[in-house]
Steps between C-alpha positions, in 0.01 A plus 500: 500500500501845657398655167213253465387569855510877443311468171230281654459735797481805272234329287299374799578133442584241763738217410440174684845351559351160585332474158786654300759292315837575340638371171844539345448535124800413284604282208553128545873544435527773764308292756747211464785741572321637805434152632238408755564796728177656615432869517352597836279808485348641818190716513370620838708235680356224277727300268327475162474151354713458186307326220596370155157575348181682593159551343450869424169616349437149365845460343768282655824700509819307570846617599632459143201676336422182304150391396550128573326493842210712372453287186516177703237639737273597209546160334417314822170691527378404150 
């Protein structure tokens, strides 16, 4: 997180910790080995919410990099 903070400061960007989320991206097999343990990431004394999926530039990205959630969203909007 320090590298991200330094990069954003150098490039004149401000990161809003209250709007930011975290996501652990791994294979389904790896996630079953890890279990349900949550990764707690702090930024400016704010714990970032851990999410399984997030819409990014109109595409739903999930923690396994699968298209299922995005395709289901597209199909529901037809």
